[in-house]
PDB file of C-alpha atoms and ligand atoms in Angstrom:
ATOM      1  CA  UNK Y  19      -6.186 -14.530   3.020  1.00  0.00           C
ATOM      2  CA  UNK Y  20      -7.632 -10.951   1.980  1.00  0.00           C
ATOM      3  CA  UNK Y  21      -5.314  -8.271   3.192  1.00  0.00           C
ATOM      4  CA  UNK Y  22      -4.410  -4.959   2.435  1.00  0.00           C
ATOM      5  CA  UNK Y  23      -0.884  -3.693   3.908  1.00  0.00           C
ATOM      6  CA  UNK Y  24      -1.146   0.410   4.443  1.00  0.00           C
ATOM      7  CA  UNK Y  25       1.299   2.928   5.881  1.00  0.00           C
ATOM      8  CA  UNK Y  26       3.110   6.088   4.781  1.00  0.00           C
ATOM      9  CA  UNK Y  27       4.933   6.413   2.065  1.00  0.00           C
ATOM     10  CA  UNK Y  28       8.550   5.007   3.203  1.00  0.00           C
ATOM     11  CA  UNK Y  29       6.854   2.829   5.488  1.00  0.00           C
ATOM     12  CA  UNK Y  30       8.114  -0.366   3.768  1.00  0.00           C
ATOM     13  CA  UNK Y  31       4.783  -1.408   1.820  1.00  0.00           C
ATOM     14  CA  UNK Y  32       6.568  -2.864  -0.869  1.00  0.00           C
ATOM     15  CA  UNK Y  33       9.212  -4.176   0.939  1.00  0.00           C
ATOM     16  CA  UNK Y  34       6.795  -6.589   3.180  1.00  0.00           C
ATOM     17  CA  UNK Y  35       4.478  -6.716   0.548  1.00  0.00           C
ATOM     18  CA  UNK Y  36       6.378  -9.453  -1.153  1.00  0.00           C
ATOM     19  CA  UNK Y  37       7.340 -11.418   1.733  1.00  0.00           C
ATOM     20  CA  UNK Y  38       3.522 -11.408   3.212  1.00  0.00           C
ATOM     21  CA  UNK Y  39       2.381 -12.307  -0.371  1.00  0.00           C
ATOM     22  CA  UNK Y  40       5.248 -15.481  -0.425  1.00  0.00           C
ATOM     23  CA  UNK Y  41       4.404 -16.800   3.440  1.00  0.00           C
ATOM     24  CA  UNK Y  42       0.461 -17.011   2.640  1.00  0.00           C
ATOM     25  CA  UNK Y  43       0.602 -17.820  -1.377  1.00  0.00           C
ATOM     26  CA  UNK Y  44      -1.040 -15.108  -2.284  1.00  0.00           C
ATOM     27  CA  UNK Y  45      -0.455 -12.936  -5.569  1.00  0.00           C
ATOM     28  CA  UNK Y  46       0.635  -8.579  -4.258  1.00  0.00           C
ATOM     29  CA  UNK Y  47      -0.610  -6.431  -5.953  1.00  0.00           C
ATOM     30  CA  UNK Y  48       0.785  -3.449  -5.648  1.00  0.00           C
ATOM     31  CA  UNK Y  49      -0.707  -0.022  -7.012  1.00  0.00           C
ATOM     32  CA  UNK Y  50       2.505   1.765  -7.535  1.00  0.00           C
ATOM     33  CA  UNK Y  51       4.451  -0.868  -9.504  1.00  0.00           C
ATOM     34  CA  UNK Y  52       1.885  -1.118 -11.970  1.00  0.00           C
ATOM     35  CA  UNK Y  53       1.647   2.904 -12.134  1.00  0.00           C
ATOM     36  CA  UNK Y  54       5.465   2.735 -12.645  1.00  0.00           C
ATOM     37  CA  UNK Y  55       5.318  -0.268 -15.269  1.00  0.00           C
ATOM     38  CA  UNK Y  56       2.794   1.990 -17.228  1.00  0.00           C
ATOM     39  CA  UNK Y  57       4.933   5.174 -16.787  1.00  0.00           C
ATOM     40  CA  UNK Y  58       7.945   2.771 -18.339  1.00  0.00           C
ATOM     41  CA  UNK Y  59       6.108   1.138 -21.335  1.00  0.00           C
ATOM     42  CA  UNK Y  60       5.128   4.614 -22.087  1.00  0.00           C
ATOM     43  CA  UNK Y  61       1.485   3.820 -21.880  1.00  0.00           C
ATOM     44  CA  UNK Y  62      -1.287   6.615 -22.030  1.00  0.00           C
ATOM     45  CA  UNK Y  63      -1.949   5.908 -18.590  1.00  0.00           C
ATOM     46  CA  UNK Y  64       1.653   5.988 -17.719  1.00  0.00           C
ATOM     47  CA  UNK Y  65       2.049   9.379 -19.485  1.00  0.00           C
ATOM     48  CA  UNK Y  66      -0.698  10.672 -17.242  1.00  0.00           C
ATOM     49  CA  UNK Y  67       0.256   9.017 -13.757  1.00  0.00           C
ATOM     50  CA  UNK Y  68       4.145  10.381 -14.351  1.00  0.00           C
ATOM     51  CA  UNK Y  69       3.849  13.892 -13.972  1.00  0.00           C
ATOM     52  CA  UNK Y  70       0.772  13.793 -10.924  1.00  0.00           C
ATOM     53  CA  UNK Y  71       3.354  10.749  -8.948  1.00  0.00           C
ATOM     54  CA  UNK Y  72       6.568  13.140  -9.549  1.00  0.00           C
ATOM     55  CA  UNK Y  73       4.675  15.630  -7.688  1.00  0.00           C
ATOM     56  CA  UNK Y  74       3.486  13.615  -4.682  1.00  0.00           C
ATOM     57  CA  UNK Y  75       0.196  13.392  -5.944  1.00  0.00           C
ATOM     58  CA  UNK Y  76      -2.698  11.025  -5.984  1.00  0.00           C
ATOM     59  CA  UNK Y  77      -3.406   9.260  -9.599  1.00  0.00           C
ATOM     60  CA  UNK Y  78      -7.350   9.405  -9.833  1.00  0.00           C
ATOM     61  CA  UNK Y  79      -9.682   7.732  -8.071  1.00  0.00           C
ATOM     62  CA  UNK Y  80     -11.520   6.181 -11.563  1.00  0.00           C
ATOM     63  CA  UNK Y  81      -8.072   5.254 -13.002  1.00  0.00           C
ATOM     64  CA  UNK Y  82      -7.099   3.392  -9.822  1.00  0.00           C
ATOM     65  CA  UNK Y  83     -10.570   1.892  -8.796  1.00  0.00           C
ATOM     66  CA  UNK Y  84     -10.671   0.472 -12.578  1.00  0.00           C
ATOM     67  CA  UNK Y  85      -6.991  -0.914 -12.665  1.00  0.00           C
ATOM     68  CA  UNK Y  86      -7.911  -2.736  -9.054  1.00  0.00           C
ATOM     69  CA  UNK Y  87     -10.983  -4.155 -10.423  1.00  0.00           C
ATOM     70  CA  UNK Y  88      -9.362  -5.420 -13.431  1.00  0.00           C
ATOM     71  CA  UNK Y  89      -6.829  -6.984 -11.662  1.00  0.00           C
ATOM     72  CA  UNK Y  90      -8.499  -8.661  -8.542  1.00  0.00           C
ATOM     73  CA  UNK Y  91     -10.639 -10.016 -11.477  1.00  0.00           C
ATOM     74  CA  UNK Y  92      -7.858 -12.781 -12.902  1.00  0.00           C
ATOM     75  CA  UNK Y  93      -7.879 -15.912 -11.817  1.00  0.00           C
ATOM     76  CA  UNK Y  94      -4.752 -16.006  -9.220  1.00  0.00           C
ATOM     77  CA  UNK Y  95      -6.618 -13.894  -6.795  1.00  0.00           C
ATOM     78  CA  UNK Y  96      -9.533 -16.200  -6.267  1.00  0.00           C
ATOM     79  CA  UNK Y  97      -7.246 -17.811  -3.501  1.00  0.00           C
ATOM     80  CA  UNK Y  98      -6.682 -14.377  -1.871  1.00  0.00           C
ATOM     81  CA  UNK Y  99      -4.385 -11.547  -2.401  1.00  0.00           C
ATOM     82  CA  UNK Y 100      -2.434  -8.731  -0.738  1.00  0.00           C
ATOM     83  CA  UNK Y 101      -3.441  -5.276  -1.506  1.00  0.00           C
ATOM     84  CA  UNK Y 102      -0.133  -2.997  -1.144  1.00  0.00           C
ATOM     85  CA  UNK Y 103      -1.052   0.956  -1.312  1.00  0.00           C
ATOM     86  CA  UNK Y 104      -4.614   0.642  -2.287  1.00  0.00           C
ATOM     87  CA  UNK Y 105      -6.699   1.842  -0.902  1.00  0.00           C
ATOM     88  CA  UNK Y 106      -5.836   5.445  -0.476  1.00  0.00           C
ATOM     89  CA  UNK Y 107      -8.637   7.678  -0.113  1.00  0.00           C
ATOM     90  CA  UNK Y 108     -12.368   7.589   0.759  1.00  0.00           C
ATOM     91  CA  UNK Y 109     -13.767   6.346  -2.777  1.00  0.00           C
ATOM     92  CA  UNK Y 110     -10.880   3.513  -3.044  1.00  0.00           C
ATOM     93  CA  UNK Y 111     -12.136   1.950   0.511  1.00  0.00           C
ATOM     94  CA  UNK Y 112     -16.036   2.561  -1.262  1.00  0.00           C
ATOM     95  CA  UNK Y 113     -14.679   0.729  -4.608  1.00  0.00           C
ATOM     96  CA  UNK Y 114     -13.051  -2.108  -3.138  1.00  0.00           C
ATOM     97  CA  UNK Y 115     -16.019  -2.706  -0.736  1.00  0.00           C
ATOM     98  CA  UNK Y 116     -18.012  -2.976  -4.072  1.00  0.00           C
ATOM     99  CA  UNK Y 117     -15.701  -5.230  -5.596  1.00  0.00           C
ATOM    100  CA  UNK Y 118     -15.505  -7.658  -2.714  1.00  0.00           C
ATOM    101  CA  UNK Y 119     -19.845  -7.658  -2.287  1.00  0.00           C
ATOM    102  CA  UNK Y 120     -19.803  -8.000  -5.615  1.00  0.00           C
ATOM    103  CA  UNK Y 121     -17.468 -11.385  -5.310  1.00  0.00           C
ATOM    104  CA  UNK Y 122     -18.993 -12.505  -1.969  1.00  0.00           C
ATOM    105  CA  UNK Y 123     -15.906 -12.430   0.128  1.00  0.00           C
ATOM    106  CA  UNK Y 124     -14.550  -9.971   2.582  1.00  0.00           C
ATOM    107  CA  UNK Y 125     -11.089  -8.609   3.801  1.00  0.00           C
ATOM    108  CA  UNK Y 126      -9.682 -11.036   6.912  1.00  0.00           C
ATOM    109  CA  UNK Y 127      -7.129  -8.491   8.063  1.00  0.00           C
ATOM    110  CA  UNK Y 128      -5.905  -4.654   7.331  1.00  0.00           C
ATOM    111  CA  UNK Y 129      -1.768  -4.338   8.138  1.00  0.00           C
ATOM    112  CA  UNK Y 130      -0.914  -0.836   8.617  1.00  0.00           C
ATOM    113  CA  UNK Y 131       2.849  -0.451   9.368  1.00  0.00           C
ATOM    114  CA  UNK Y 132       3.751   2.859  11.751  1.00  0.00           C
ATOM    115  CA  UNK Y 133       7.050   4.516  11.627  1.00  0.00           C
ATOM    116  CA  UNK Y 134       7.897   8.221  12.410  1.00  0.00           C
ATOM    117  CA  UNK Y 135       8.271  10.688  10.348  1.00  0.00           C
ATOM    118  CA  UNK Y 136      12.177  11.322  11.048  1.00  0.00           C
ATOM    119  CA  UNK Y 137      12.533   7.452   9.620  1.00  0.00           C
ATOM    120  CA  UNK Y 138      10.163   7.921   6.947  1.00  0.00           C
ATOM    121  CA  UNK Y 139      12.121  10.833   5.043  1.00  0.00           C
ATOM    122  CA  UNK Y 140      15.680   9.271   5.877  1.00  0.00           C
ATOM    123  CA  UNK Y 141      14.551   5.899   4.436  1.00  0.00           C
ATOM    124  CA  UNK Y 142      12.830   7.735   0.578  1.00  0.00           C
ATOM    125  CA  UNK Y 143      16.395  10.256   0.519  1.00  0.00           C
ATOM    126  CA  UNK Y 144      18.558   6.728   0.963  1.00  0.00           C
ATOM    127  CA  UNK Y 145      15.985   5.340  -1.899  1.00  0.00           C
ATOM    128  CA  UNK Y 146      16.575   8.630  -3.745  1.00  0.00           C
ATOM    129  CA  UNK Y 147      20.213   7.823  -4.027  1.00  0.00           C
ATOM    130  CA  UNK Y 148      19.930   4.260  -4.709  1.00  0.00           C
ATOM    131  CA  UNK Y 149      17.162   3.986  -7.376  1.00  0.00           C
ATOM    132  CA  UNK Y 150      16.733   7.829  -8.429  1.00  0.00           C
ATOM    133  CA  UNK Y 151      12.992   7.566  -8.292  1.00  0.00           C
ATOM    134  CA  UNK Y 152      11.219  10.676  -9.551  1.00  0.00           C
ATOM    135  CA  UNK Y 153       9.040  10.736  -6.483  1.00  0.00           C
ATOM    136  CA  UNK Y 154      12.094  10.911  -4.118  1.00  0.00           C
ATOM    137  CA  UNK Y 155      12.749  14.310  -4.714  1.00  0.00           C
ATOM    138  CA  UNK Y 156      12.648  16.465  -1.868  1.00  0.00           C
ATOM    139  CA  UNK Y 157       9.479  18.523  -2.548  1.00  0.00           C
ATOM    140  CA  UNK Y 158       7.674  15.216  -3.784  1.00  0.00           C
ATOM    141  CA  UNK Y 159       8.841  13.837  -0.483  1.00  0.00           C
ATOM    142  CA  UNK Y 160       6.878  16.184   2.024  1.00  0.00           C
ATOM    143  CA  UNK Y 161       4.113  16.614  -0.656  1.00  0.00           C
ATOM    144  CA  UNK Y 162       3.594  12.288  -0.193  1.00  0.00           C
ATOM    145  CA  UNK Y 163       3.870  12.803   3.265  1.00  0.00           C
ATOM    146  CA  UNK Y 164       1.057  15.378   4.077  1.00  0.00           C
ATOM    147  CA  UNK Y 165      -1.143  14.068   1.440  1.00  0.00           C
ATOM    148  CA  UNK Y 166      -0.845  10.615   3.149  1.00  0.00           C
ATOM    149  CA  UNK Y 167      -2.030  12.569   6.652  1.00  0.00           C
ATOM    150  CA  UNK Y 168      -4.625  14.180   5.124  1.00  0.00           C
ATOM    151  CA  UNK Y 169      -6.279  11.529   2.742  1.00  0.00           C
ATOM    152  CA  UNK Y 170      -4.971   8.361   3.906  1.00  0.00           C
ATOM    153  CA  UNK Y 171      -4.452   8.000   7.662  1.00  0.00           C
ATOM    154  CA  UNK Y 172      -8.003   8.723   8.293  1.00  0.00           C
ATOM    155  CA  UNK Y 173      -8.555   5.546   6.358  1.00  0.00           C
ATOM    156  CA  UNK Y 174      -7.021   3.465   9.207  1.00  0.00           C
ATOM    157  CA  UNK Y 175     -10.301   4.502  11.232  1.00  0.00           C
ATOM    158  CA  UNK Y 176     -12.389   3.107   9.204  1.00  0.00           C
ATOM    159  CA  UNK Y 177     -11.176  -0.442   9.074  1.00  0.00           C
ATOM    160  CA  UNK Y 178     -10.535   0.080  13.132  1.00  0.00           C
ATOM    161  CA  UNK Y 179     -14.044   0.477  13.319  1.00  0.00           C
ATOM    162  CA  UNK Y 180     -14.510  -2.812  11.431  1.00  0.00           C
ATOM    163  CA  UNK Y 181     -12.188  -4.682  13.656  1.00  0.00           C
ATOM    164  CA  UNK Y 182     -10.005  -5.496  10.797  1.00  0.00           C
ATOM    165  CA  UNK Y 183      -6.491  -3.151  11.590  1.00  0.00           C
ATOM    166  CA  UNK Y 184      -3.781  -4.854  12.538  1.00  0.00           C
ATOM    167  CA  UNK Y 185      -1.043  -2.272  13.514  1.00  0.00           C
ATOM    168  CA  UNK Y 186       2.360  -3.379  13.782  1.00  0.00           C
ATOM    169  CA  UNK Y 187       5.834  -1.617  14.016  1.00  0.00           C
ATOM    170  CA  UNK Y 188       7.940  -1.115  10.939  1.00  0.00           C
ATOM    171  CA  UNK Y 189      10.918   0.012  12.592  1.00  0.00           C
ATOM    172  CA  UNK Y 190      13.511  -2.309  12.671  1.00  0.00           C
ATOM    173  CA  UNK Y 191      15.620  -4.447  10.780  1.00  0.00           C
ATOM    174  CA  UNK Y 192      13.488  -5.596   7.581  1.00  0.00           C
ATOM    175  CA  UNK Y 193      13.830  -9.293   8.737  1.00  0.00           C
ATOM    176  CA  UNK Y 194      12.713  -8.054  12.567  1.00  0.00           C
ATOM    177  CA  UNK Y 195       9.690  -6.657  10.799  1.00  0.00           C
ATOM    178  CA  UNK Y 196       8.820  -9.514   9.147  1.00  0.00           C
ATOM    179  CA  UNK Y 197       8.868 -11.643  11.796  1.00  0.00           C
ATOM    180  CA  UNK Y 198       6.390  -9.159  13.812  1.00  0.00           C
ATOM    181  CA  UNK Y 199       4.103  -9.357  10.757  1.00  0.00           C
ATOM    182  CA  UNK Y 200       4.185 -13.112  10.370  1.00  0.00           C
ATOM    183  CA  UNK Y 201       2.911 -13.644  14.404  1.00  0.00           C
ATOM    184  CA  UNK Y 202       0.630 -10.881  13.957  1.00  0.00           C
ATOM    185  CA  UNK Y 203      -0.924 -12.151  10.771  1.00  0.00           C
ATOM    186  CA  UNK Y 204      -0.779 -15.465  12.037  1.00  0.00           C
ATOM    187  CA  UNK Y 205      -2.888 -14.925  14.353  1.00  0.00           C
ATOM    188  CA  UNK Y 206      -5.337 -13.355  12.286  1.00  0.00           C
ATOM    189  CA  UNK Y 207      -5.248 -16.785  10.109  1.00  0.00           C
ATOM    190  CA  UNK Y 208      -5.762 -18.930  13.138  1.00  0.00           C
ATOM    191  CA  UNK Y 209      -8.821 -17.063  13.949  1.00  0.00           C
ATOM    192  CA  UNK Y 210     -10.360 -17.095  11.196  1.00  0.00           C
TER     193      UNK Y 210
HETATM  194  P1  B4P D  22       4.076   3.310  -3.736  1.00  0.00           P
HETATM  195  O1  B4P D  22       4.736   2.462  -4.750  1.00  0.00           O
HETATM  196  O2  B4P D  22       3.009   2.658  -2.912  1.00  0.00           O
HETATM  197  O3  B4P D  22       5.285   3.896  -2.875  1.00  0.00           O
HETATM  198  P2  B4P D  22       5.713   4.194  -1.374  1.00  0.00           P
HETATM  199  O4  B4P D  22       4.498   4.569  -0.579  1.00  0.00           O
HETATM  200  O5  B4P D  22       6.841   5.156  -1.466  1.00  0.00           O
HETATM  201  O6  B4P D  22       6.419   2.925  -0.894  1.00  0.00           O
HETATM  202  P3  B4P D  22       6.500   1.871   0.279  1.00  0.00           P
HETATM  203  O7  B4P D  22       5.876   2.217   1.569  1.00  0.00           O
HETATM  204  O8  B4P D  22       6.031   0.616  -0.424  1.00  0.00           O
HETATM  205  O9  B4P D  22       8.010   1.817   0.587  1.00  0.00           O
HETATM  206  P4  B4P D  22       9.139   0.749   0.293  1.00  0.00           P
HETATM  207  O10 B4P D  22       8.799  -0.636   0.718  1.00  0.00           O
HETATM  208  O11 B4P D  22       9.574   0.948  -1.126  1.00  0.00           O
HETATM  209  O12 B4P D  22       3.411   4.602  -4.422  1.00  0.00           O
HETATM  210  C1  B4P D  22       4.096   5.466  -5.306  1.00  0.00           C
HETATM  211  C2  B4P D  22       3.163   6.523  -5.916  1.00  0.00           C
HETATM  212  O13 B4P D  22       2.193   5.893  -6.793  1.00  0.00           O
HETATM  213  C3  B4P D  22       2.272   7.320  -4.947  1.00  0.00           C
HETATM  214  O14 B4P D  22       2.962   8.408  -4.361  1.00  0.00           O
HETATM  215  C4  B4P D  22       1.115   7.777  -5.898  1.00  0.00           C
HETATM  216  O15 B4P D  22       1.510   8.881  -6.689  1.00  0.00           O
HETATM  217  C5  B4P D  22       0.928   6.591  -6.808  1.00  0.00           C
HETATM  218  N1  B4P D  22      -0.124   5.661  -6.307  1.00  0.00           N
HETATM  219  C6  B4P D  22       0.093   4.372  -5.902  1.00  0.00           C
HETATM  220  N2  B4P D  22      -1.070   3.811  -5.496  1.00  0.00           N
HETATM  221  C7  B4P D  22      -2.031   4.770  -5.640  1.00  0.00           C
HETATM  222  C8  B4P D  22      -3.430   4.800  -5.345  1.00  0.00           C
HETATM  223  N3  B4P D  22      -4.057   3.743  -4.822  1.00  0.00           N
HETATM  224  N4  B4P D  22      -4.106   5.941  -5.599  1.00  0.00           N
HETATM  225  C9  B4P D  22      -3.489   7.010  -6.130  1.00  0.00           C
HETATM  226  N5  B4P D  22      -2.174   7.054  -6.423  1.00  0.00           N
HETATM  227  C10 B4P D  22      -1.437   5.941  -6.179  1.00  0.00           C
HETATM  228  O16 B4P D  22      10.251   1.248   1.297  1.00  0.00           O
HETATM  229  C11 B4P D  22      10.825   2.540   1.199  1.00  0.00           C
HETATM  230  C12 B4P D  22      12.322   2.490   1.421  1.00  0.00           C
HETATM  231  O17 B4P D  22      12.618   2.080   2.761  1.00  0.00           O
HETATM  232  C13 B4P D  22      13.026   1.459   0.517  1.00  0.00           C
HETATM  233  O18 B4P D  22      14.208   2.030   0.039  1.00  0.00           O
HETATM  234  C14 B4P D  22      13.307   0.286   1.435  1.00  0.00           C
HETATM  235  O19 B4P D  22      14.468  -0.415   1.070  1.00  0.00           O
HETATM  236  C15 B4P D  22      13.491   0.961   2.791  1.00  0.00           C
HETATM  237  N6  B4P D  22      13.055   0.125   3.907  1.00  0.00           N
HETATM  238  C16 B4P D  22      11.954  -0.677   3.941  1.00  0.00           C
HETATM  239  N7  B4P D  22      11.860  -1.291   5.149  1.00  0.00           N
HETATM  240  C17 B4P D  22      12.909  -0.812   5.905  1.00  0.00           C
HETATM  241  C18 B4P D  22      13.369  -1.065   7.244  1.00  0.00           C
HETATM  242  N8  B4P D  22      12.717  -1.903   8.072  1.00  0.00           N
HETATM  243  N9  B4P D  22      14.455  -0.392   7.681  1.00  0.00           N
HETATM  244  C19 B4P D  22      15.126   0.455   6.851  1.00  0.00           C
HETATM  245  N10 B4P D  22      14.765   0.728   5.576  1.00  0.00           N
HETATM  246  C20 B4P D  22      13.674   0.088   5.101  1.00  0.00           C
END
């Protein structure tokens, strides 16, 4: 399987991400873990990525396009893989389209998880407490929220158009939300 999981920021990406990536034996790959690994190692990259991702920001579109490439390129993605908050804007959907033509294989199924807003923020100020991340601050918080209205969501569009979104509720207990995921993705698998 070829998915990408998308959502807003809070939506529980990362959360699912592993648990979609286990139940299909697939590697996730997940933008924002290796942005924070780079920011930890103290890595040029990471230098750069620290300051725009305290601020709610985007990293670049270059940076990120050449990370994904690099990545889908090793060998434990030949099976499949799970894309978990990438893409994000207009030129990531254009990239990854390359990358795939360029492979010969497509994406079977695009997961985008939907929670409101009022869920969203209470979920990243809980994370704020319990892990202290730098882009759980309260400004960085509505800043990651907007910019995911204004660059992102309009992404979902595009892969409606292609028949490939599968939307599915992320409110709920985590294990509830799995479960949804699983019959929903499941049914993808059958199909295809
Ligand atoms: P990400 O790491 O993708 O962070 P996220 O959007 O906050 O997380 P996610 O939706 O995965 O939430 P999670 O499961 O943790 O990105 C971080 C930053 O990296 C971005 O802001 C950006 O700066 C940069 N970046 C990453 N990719 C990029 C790209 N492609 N281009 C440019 N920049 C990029 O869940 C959130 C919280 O909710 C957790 O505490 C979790 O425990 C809780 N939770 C999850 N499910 C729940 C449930 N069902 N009920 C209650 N709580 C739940």
């Amino acid at each position: 399987m070829r998915l990408l999981i998308m959502g807003p920021p809070g939506a529980g990406k990362g959360t699912q991400a592993k648990s979609i990536a286990e139940h299909f034996d697939i590697p996730a790959i997940s933008t924002g873990d290796i942005l924070r690994a780079n920011v930890a190692d103290g890595t040029p990259l990471g230098l750069e990525a620290q300051r725009i991702m305290a601020e709610g920001g985007y990293v670049g579109d270059d940076i990120m396009n050449g990370i994904v490439a690099d990545r889908l390129a090793e060998d434990d993605c030949a099976k499949g893989f799970l894309l978990d908050g990438y893409p994000r804007t207009l030129p990531q959907v254009e990239a990854v389209d390359e990358i795939l033509d360029r492979a010969g294989v497509e994406l079977d199924a695009v997961l985008s998880l939907r929670v409101d807003v009022e869920e969203l923020v209470s979920r990243l100020r809980k994370r704020a407490e319990s892990e202290g991340r730098d882009d759980d601050s309260e400004q960085a918080i509505r800043v990651r929220q907007q910019k995911y209205l204004d660059e992102t969501s309009p992404l979902l569009d595009v892969y409606r158009d292609r028949g490939l979104l599968v939307e599915v509720s992320g409110v709920g207990d985590v294990s509830e939300v799995t479960e949804r995921i699983f019959q929903a993705l499941d049914r993808v698998a059958t199909a295809s």
